[in-house]
CSV table of C-alpha atoms in Angstrom, one decimal:
chain,number,residue,atom,x,y,z
A,1,MET,CA,41.1,27.9,53.6
A,2,ASN,CA,39.7,28.8,57.6
A,3,VAL,CA,39.4,32.3,57.8
A,4,ASP,CA,41.5,33.8,60.2
A,5,ARG,CA,38.9,36.9,61.8
A,6,ILE,CA,39.2,39.1,64.5
A,7,LEU,CA,36.3,39.2,67.3
A,8,PRO,CA,35.0,41.4,69.4
A,9,THR,CA,34.0,39.0,72.0
A,10,ASP,CA,34.8,35.3,73.1
A,11,GLU,CA,31.4,35.0,73.1
A,12,ALA,CA,31.4,36.2,68.7
A,13,HIS,CA,34.4,33.6,68.4
A,14,ASP,CA,31.4,30.3,70.0
A,15,LEU,CA,28.9,31.6,67.7
A,16,LEU,CA,30.5,31.5,64.6
A,17,ASP,CA,32.0,28.2,66.5
A,18,LEU,CA,28.3,27.5,66.2
A,19,ALA,CA,27.1,28.4,63.6
A,20,THR,CA,30.6,26.5,61.4
A,21,GLU,CA,29.3,23.8,63.0
A,22,LEU,CA,25.7,23.9,62.3
A,23,ALA,CA,26.4,25.3,58.8
A,24,ASP,CA,28.2,21.4,58.0
A,25,ARG,CA,25.1,19.1,59.8
A,26,GLU,CA,22.5,21.0,58.4
A,27,LEU,CA,23.7,22.8,55.7
A,28,ALA,CA,26.5,21.5,52.8
A,29,GLY,CA,25.0,18.2,53.1
A,30,ARG,CA,21.6,18.4,51.8
A,31,ALA,CA,22.1,21.7,49.4
A,32,ALA,CA,22.5,20.2,46.3
A,33,GLU,CA,19.4,17.7,47.0
A,34,PHE,CA,16.7,20.3,47.7
A,35,GLU,CA,18.0,22.6,45.1
A,36,GLN,CA,17.1,20.1,42.5
A,37,ARG,CA,14.4,19.7,43.6
A,38,ALA,CA,13.4,22.9,44.5
A,39,GLU,CA,11.8,22.4,48.0
A,40,PHE,CA,12.3,24.8,50.6
A,41,PRO,CA,14.3,23.9,53.8
A,42,ARG,CA,11.5,25.6,56.3
A,43,GLU,CA,12.9,23.4,58.9
A,44,VAL,CA,16.4,24.0,58.8
A,45,LEU,CA,14.7,27.8,59.3
A,46,ARG,CA,12.5,26.8,62.1
A,47,THR,CA,16.7,24.8,63.4
A,48,LEU,CA,18.4,27.5,63.0
A,49,GLY,CA,15.7,30.2,65.4
A,50,ARG,CA,16.5,27.5,68.0
A,51,ALA,CA,19.6,27.9,67.8
A,52,GLY,CA,19.1,31.8,68.7
A,53,LEU,CA,21.2,32.6,64.9
A,54,LEU,CA,17.9,34.5,63.6
A,55,GLY,CA,17.7,37.1,65.6
A,56,LEU,CA,21.7,38.1,66.2
A,57,PRO,CA,21.7,42.1,65.6
A,58,TYR,CA,18.3,42.3,67.8
A,59,ALA,CA,17.2,43.2,71.5
A,60,GLU,CA,17.5,40.1,74.3
A,61,GLU,CA,14.2,42.1,75.2
A,62,HIS,CA,12.5,40.8,71.2
A,63,GLY,CA,14.4,37.2,72.0
A,64,GLY,CA,17.6,38.8,70.1
A,65,ALA,CA,21.5,38.5,71.2
A,66,ALA,CA,21.8,41.8,71.3
A,67,GLN,CA,25.1,41.3,68.9
A,68,PRO,CA,26.9,43.6,66.7
A,69,TYR,CA,26.4,43.3,63.0
A,70,GLU,CA,29.9,42.4,62.6
A,71,VAL,CA,29.1,39.4,63.9
A,72,TYR,CA,26.1,38.9,62.2
A,73,LEU,CA,27.4,39.5,59.0
A,74,GLN,CA,30.3,37.0,59.9
A,75,VAL,CA,27.7,34.4,60.5
A,76,LEU,CA,26.0,35.1,57.3
A,77,GLU,CA,28.9,34.6,56.0
A,78,ILE,CA,29.4,31.1,57.2
A,79,LEU,CA,25.6,30.0,56.2
A,80,ALA,CA,26.8,31.0,52.6
A,81,SER,CA,29.5,29.3,52.2
A,82,ARG,CA,27.3,26.0,52.2
A,83,TRP,CA,23.7,27.1,51.4
A,84,LEU,CA,23.5,29.6,49.8
A,85,ALA,CA,19.6,30.3,49.7
A,86,VAL,CA,20.0,29.6,53.5
A,87,ALA,CA,21.3,32.3,54.4
A,88,GLU,CA,19.9,34.9,51.5
A,89,ALA,CA,16.1,33.3,53.9
A,90,VAL,CA,18.7,34.0,56.6
A,91,SER,CA,19.0,38.0,55.7
A,92,VAL,CA,15.9,38.6,53.6
A,93,HIS,CA,13.1,37.4,57.6
A,94,THR,CA,15.9,39.3,59.4
A,95,LEU,CA,15.6,42.2,56.6
A,96,SER,CA,11.4,41.3,57.2
A,97,CYS,CA,12.3,41.5,61.8
A,98,TYR,CA,12.9,45.2,61.2
A,99,PRO,CA,10.3,46.9,60.5
A,100,VAL,CA,8.5,46.1,64.2
A,101,ALA,CA,11.6,45.9,65.8
A,102,GLN,CA,12.4,49.5,65.2
A,103,PHE,CA,9.7,51.1,63.9
A,104,GLY,CA,6.0,49.1,65.7
A,105,THR,CA,4.3,50.2,68.5
A,106,VAL,CA,4.8,47.8,71.7
A,107,ALA,CA,1.4,45.7,71.0
A,108,GLN,CA,2.9,44.3,67.9
A,109,ARG,CA,6.7,44.4,69.5
A,110,LYS,CA,5.3,41.4,71.3
A,111,LEU,CA,4.9,39.3,67.5
A,112,LEU,CA,8.9,39.2,67.9
A,113,PRO,CA,9.8,36.8,69.8
A,114,ASP,CA,8.0,34.0,68.0
A,115,MET,CA,9.0,35.8,63.8
A,116,ILE,CA,12.8,36.5,66.1
A,117,GLY,CA,13.3,33.1,67.1
A,118,GLY,CA,12.4,31.3,63.4
A,119,GLU,CA,9.1,30.0,64.7
A,120,LEU,CA,7.1,32.9,61.4
A,121,LEU,CA,8.8,33.3,58.3
A,122,GLY,CA,8.5,36.8,57.0
A,123,ALA,CA,8.4,38.6,53.5
A,124,TYR,CA,9.3,41.9,51.9
A,125,CYS,CA,6.7,42.7,50.1
A,126,LEU,CA,8.0,46.0,48.1
A,127,SER,CA,8.8,45.5,44.3
A,128,GLU,CA,6.4,44.9,42.3
A,129,PRO,CA,5.9,44.2,38.8
A,130,GLN,CA,6.5,48.3,36.8
A,131,GLY,CA,8.6,48.7,39.9
A,132,GLY,CA,11.5,47.9,41.3
A,133,SER,CA,14.8,50.2,41.5
A,134,ASP,CA,12.2,53.4,41.6
A,135,ALA,CA,10.3,51.8,44.5
A,136,ALA,CA,8.6,55.5,45.2
A,137,ALA,CA,6.3,54.9,42.9
A,138,LEU,CA,5.2,52.0,43.8
A,139,THR,CA,1.4,52.0,43.2
A,140,THR,CA,-0.4,48.7,45.7
A,141,LYS,CA,-3.4,51.1,47.1
A,142,ALA,CA,-4.1,50.7,51.2
A,143,VAL,CA,-7.7,52.9,51.4
A,144,ARG,CA,-8.4,53.2,54.9
A,145,ASP,CA,-11.9,51.8,55.9
A,146,GLY,CA,-13.0,51.6,59.6
A,147,ASP,CA,-10.7,49.9,61.7
A,148,ASP,CA,-9.3,48.2,58.7
A,149,TYR,CA,-6.3,49.1,55.8
A,150,VAL,CA,-8.6,47.4,52.4
A,151,VAL,CA,-5.5,46.6,50.1
A,152,SER,CA,-4.9,46.0,46.8
A,153,GLY,CA,-2.3,45.4,44.7
A,154,THR,CA,0.3,43.4,43.0
A,155,LYS,CA,4.2,42.9,45.0
A,156,ALA,CA,7.0,40.6,43.2
A,157,TRP,CA,10.3,38.7,43.5
A,158,ILE,CA,8.7,37.7,46.2
A,159,THR,CA,11.9,36.7,48.6
A,160,HIS,CA,9.4,33.8,50.9
A,161,ALA,CA,6.7,35.0,49.2
A,162,ARG,CA,5.2,31.2,48.8
A,163,VAL,CA,6.0,30.1,52.4
A,164,ALA,CA,6.0,32.9,55.0
A,165,ASP,CA,4.2,34.1,57.5
A,166,PHE,CA,3.4,37.2,57.6
A,167,TYR,CA,4.3,40.2,54.7
A,168,ASN,CA,5.6,44.1,55.4
A,169,ILE,CA,3.1,45.0,52.3
A,170,PHE,CA,5.4,48.6,51.2
A,171,CYS,CA,1.5,50.4,49.5
A,172,ARG,CA,0.3,53.5,49.5
A,173,THR,CA,-1.5,55.2,51.4
A,174,GLY,CA,-1.6,59.2,50.3
A,175,GLY,CA,-0.7,61.0,47.8
A,176,PRO,CA,1.9,60.5,44.5
A,177,GLY,CA,5.9,59.6,45.5
A,178,ALA,CA,7.7,58.7,48.6
A,179,ARG,CA,5.7,60.8,51.0
A,180,GLY,CA,2.8,58.7,51.1
A,181,ILE,CA,4.3,55.4,51.1
A,182,SER,CA,3.0,53.4,53.8
A,183,CYS,CA,4.5,50.3,56.2
A,184,LEU,CA,1.5,47.0,56.9
A,185,LEU,CA,2.3,44.1,58.4
A,186,ALA,CA,-0.3,41.7,57.6
A,187,ASP,CA,-1.1,37.2,58.5
A,188,ARG,CA,-0.6,34.9,55.7
A,189,ASN,CA,-3.7,33.8,55.8
A,190,THR,CA,-5.7,36.7,55.7
A,191,PRO,CA,-8.5,36.9,53.3
A,192,GLY,CA,-7.4,38.7,49.8
A,193,ILE,CA,-3.5,37.6,49.8
A,194,ALA,CA,-2.9,35.0,46.9
A,195,PRO,CA,0.7,34.3,46.6
A,196,GLN,CA,1.3,33.5,42.6
A,197,ALA,CA,2.8,30.3,41.1
A,198,ALA,CA,6.5,30.4,42.0
A,199,GLU,CA,8.8,32.1,39.6
A,200,ARG,CA,11.7,29.6,37.0
A,201,THR,CA,15.0,31.4,38.0
A,202,MET,CA,18.3,31.1,37.7
A,203,GLY,CA,19.8,30.2,40.7
A,204,LEU,CA,18.7,29.4,44.4
A,205,HIS,CA,16.0,27.2,43.0
A,206,ALA,CA,15.1,26.1,47.1
A,207,SER,CA,13.9,30.0,48.1
A,208,PRO,CA,10.2,30.7,46.6
A,209,VAL,CA,9.7,33.6,44.6
A,210,ALA,CA,6.9,34.8,42.8
A,211,GLN,CA,4.3,37.3,42.6
A,212,ILE,CA,1.6,38.2,46.0
A,213,ALA,CA,-1.6,39.3,44.4
A,214,PHE,CA,-4.0,41.5,47.0
A,215,ASP,CA,-7.4,41.6,46.7
A,216,GLU,CA,-9.2,43.7,49.1
A,217,ALA,CA,-7.7,42.2,52.2
A,218,ARG,CA,-7.6,43.4,54.9
A,219,VAL,CA,-5.4,44.5,57.0
A,220,PRO,CA,-6.4,45.1,61.0
A,221,ALA,CA,-5.1,49.1,61.1
A,222,ASP,CA,-3.2,48.6,64.4
A,223,ARG,CA,-0.8,46.5,61.6
A,224,LEU,CA,0.3,49.8,60.5
A,225,ILE,CA,4.1,50.0,61.1
A,226,GLY,CA,5.2,54.0,62.2
A,227,GLY,CA,2.3,56.0,61.1
A,228,GLU,CA,1.0,56.9,57.5
A,229,GLY,CA,3.5,58.4,55.4
A,230,MET,CA,6.9,56.3,57.5
A,231,GLY,CA,7.1,53.2,54.6
A,232,PHE,CA,9.4,54.6,52.0
A,233,THR,CA,12.0,55.8,55.4
A,234,ILE,CA,11.3,52.0,57.0
A,235,ALA,CA,11.7,50.5,53.7
A,236,MET,CA,15.3,52.6,52.7
A,237,SER,CA,16.8,52.8,56.6
A,238,ALA,CA,16.2,48.5,56.5
A,239,LEU,CA,17.3,47.9,53.0
A,240,ASP,CA,20.4,49.8,54.1
A,241,SER,CA,21.3,46.3,56.2
A,242,GLY,CA,19.5,44.1,54.6
A,243,ARG,CA,22.5,45.1,51.3
A,244,LEU,CA,25.1,44.5,53.8
A,245,GLY,CA,23.6,41.4,54.3
A,246,ILE,CA,23.9,40.0,50.8
A,247,ALA,CA,27.4,41.3,50.8
A,248,ALA,CA,28.3,38.7,53.9
A,249,CYS,CA,26.5,36.5,51.4
A,250,ALA,CA,28.4,37.2,48.6
A,251,VAL,CA,31.8,37.0,50.6
A,252,GLY,CA,30.5,34.1,52.0
A,253,LEU,CA,29.5,32.4,48.3
A,254,ALA,CA,32.6,33.5,47.4
A,255,GLN,CA,34.6,31.8,49.5
A,256,ALA,CA,33.5,28.5,49.3
A,257,ALA,CA,34.4,29.0,45.8
A,258,LEU,CA,37.4,29.7,46.3
A,259,ASP,CA,37.4,26.6,48.3
A,260,TYR,CA,36.7,24.6,46.2
A,261,ALA,CA,38.8,25.6,42.7
A,262,VAL,CA,41.0,25.4,44.9
A,263,GLY,CA,40.6,21.7,45.5
A,264,TYR,CA,41.0,20.4,42.7
A,265,ALA,CA,43.3,22.6,41.2
A,266,ARG,CA,45.8,21.4,43.4
A,267,GLU,CA,44.7,17.8,43.1
A,268,ARG,CA,43.5,17.9,39.1
A,269,GLN,CA,47.0,16.8,37.0
A,270,GLN,CA,48.1,18.2,33.9
A,271,PHE,CA,51.5,18.0,31.9
A,272,GLY,CA,53.1,15.6,35.5
A,273,ARG,CA,52.0,18.6,37.5
A,274,SER,CA,49.3,20.1,40.2
A,275,ILE,CA,47.4,23.2,37.3
A,276,ILE,CA,47.8,24.8,40.8
A,277,ASP,CA,51.0,25.1,39.5
A,278,PHE,CA,50.5,26.9,36.0
A,279,GLN,CA,51.0,30.0,37.0
A,280,GLY,CA,47.8,31.0,34.3
A,281,LEU,CA,45.9,29.7,36.8
A,282,GLY,CA,47.0,30.0,39.8
A,283,PHE,CA,48.2,34.2,40.1
A,284,GLY,CA,43.4,33.7,38.9
A,285,LEU,CA,43.4,32.1,42.6
A,286,ALA,CA,45.1,34.5,43.8
A,287,ASP,CA,43.7,37.3,42.6
A,288,ALA,CA,40.3,35.3,43.6
A,289,ALA,CA,41.5,35.9,47.1
A,290,THR,CA,42.4,38.7,47.9
A,291,GLN,CA,39.9,40.0,46.0
A,292,ILE,CA,37.2,38.3,48.3
A,293,SER,CA,39.3,39.4,51.5
A,294,ALA,CA,38.8,42.8,50.2
A,295,ALA,CA,35.2,42.2,49.9
A,296,ARG,CA,34.9,40.9,53.3
A,297,ALA,CA,36.6,43.6,54.6
A,298,LEU,CA,33.7,46.4,52.5
A,299,VAL,CA,31.3,44.5,54.6
A,300,LEU,CA,32.9,44.1,57.8
A,301,ALA,CA,34.1,47.9,57.6
A,302,ALA,CA,30.6,48.7,57.0
A,303,ALA,CA,29.0,47.1,59.8
A,304,ARG,CA,31.2,48.8,62.2
A,305,LEU,CA,30.2,52.1,61.6
A,306,ARG,CA,26.5,51.2,61.9
A,307,ASP,CA,27.6,49.4,64.9
A,308,ALA,CA,29.2,52.4,66.4
A,309,GLY,CA,25.3,54.5,64.9
A,310,ARG,CA,27.5,56.2,62.2
A,311,PRO,CA,26.0,56.8,58.9
A,312,TYR,CA,26.9,53.6,56.9
A,313,SER,CA,24.9,54.0,54.0
A,314,ILE,CA,26.9,54.9,51.2
A,315,GLU,CA,29.5,52.9,51.9
A,316,ALA,CA,26.5,49.4,52.8
A,317,ALA,CA,26.1,50.0,48.8
A,318,LYS,CA,30.3,50.0,47.6
A,319,ALA,CA,30.1,46.2,49.3
A,320,LYS,CA,27.0,45.4,48.0
A,321,LEU,CA,28.1,46.3,44.8
A,322,PHE,CA,31.9,45.7,45.0
A,323,ALA,CA,31.3,42.0,47.4
A,324,THR,CA,28.5,40.6,44.7
A,325,ASP,CA,31.2,41.2,41.6
A,326,VAL,CA,33.9,39.7,43.7
A,327,ALA,CA,30.9,36.7,43.9
A,328,MET,CA,29.9,36.5,40.2
A,329,ARG,CA,34.0,37.3,39.4
A,330,VAL,CA,35.3,33.8,41.1
A,331,THR,CA,32.5,32.0,40.7
A,332,THR,CA,33.0,32.3,37.0
A,333,ASP,CA,36.1,32.3,36.8
A,334,ALA,CA,36.3,29.5,39.2
A,335,VAL,CA,34.3,26.6,36.7
A,336,GLN,CA,36.5,28.1,34.1
A,337,VAL,CA,39.4,26.7,36.8
A,338,LEU,CA,38.0,23.6,36.1
A,339,GLY,CA,37.2,23.2,33.6
A,340,GLY,CA,34.4,20.2,31.7
A,341,ALA,CA,34.1,19.3,34.8
A,342,GLY,CA,33.4,23.1,36.1
A,343,TYR,CA,30.5,23.0,33.2
A,344,VAL,CA,27.6,20.1,35.2
A,345,ALA,CA,26.4,19.1,38.5
A,346,ASP,CA,28.2,16.7,39.3
A,347,HIS,CA,30.8,19.7,41.2
A,348,PRO,CA,29.1,22.6,42.8
A,349,VAL,CA,30.5,25.3,40.6
A,350,GLU,CA,28.3,25.9,37.9
A,351,ARG,CA,25.4,26.1,41.0
A,352,TYR,CA,27.6,28.5,42.8
A,353,MET,CA,27.9,30.6,39.5
A,354,ARG,CA,24.3,30.3,38.9
A,355,GLU,CA,23.5,32.5,42.8
A,356,ALA,CA,25.6,34.9,41.8
A,357,LYS,CA,24.0,36.0,39.3
A,358,VAL,CA,21.3,37.3,41.8
A,359,LEU,CA,22.9,38.5,43.8
A,360,GLN,CA,24.2,41.7,41.0
A,361,ILE,CA,20.0,42.7,41.4
A,362,VAL,CA,18.9,42.6,44.8
A,363,GLU,CA,18.6,44.5,48.5
A,364,GLY,CA,18.9,47.5,45.2
A,365,THR,CA,21.1,46.2,41.6
A,366,ASN,CA,24.4,47.5,41.3
A,367,GLN,CA,23.4,49.8,38.2
A,368,ILE,CA,21.7,51.0,41.7
A,369,GLN,CA,24.3,51.1,43.9
A,370,ARG,CA,26.5,52.8,41.8
A,371,LEU,CA,24.0,55.7,41.1
A,372,VAL,CA,24.0,56.0,44.7
A,373,ILE,CA,28.0,56.1,45.3
A,374,SER,CA,28.0,58.4,42.6
A,375,ARG,CA,25.3,60.3,43.8
A,376,ALA,CA,26.8,61.6,47.0
A,377,LEU,CA,30.0,61.6,45.4
A,378,ALA,CA,28.7,64.5,43.4
A,379,LYS,CA,26.7,66.5,46.8
A,380,GLY,CA,30.6,66.4,48.1
């Protein structure tokens, strides 16, 4: 389905046209094969980077396109509607560039053109085996030793763990709690950094997720981002933006599932009629279309607050919560529309359903989003 969009500039229209062209040419026809092989499409990310689609929200002086976040998120939506693993990779990489772009030194920002251009792929190392939602309790330590920090600990559920060129490491340089956390930028070839075997995930098989062990890895002190004790602030600020990225991915995935289900329901004949003409099924598709439009509107409303420089973290939580729940519901219903055909890999909706689940978990579980929203309500 063609989505009728209101965009801020003619340039934004051109960018979405470019994203659609690349998504159709580079993503749509490869997704099933790469997912089956569990192979990460690194060259696709380079292609998107060289086309300027990995640096859309970042400043032109750093190699970005200086686009509003609402434009970037709609590009993500288009990519996700063709191949979620690639869209999620773009979202995670954009998140990984954020600490340096927003808090980095002049010297650190010299890395941004290669990061934003896709030559260097990033990973965001926050979660740990015993601490996902409670990020302030992380235990990975970094001890200053001369001109280096010596990092020890383990990170978990790290997207791009086995393919990244740089890592944002959130680690403890001080006392307990949020104020003792700092952020270090490490190169992949740093001795003592050891990505572990890839996790065997329900979906997103083309996206490498793994633990990373840090065994006295020495990271130069000039790779400290934002100063000691700034790590938690950096992490939470980045996650507000990252939640919108995941929400946009959810909208794109839900739209893909709806489009496929509608196409199937138009063609499938039962009792002498197309099954979409039966109200029990057609009304469900109507509800799905409405929910997707509502999710898209929530995502864009939060993005426009961000673009206006206004507080948006609560709206980002609402958007992430609603959009990912919608994606789970719509993809599940799409499988049901196809009946037995929906349960086999000949049709993509079974993959969409498996992929949707992770969107309710990453960048803060939906239970955490509800906690964020309810606390805001309690404070008034």
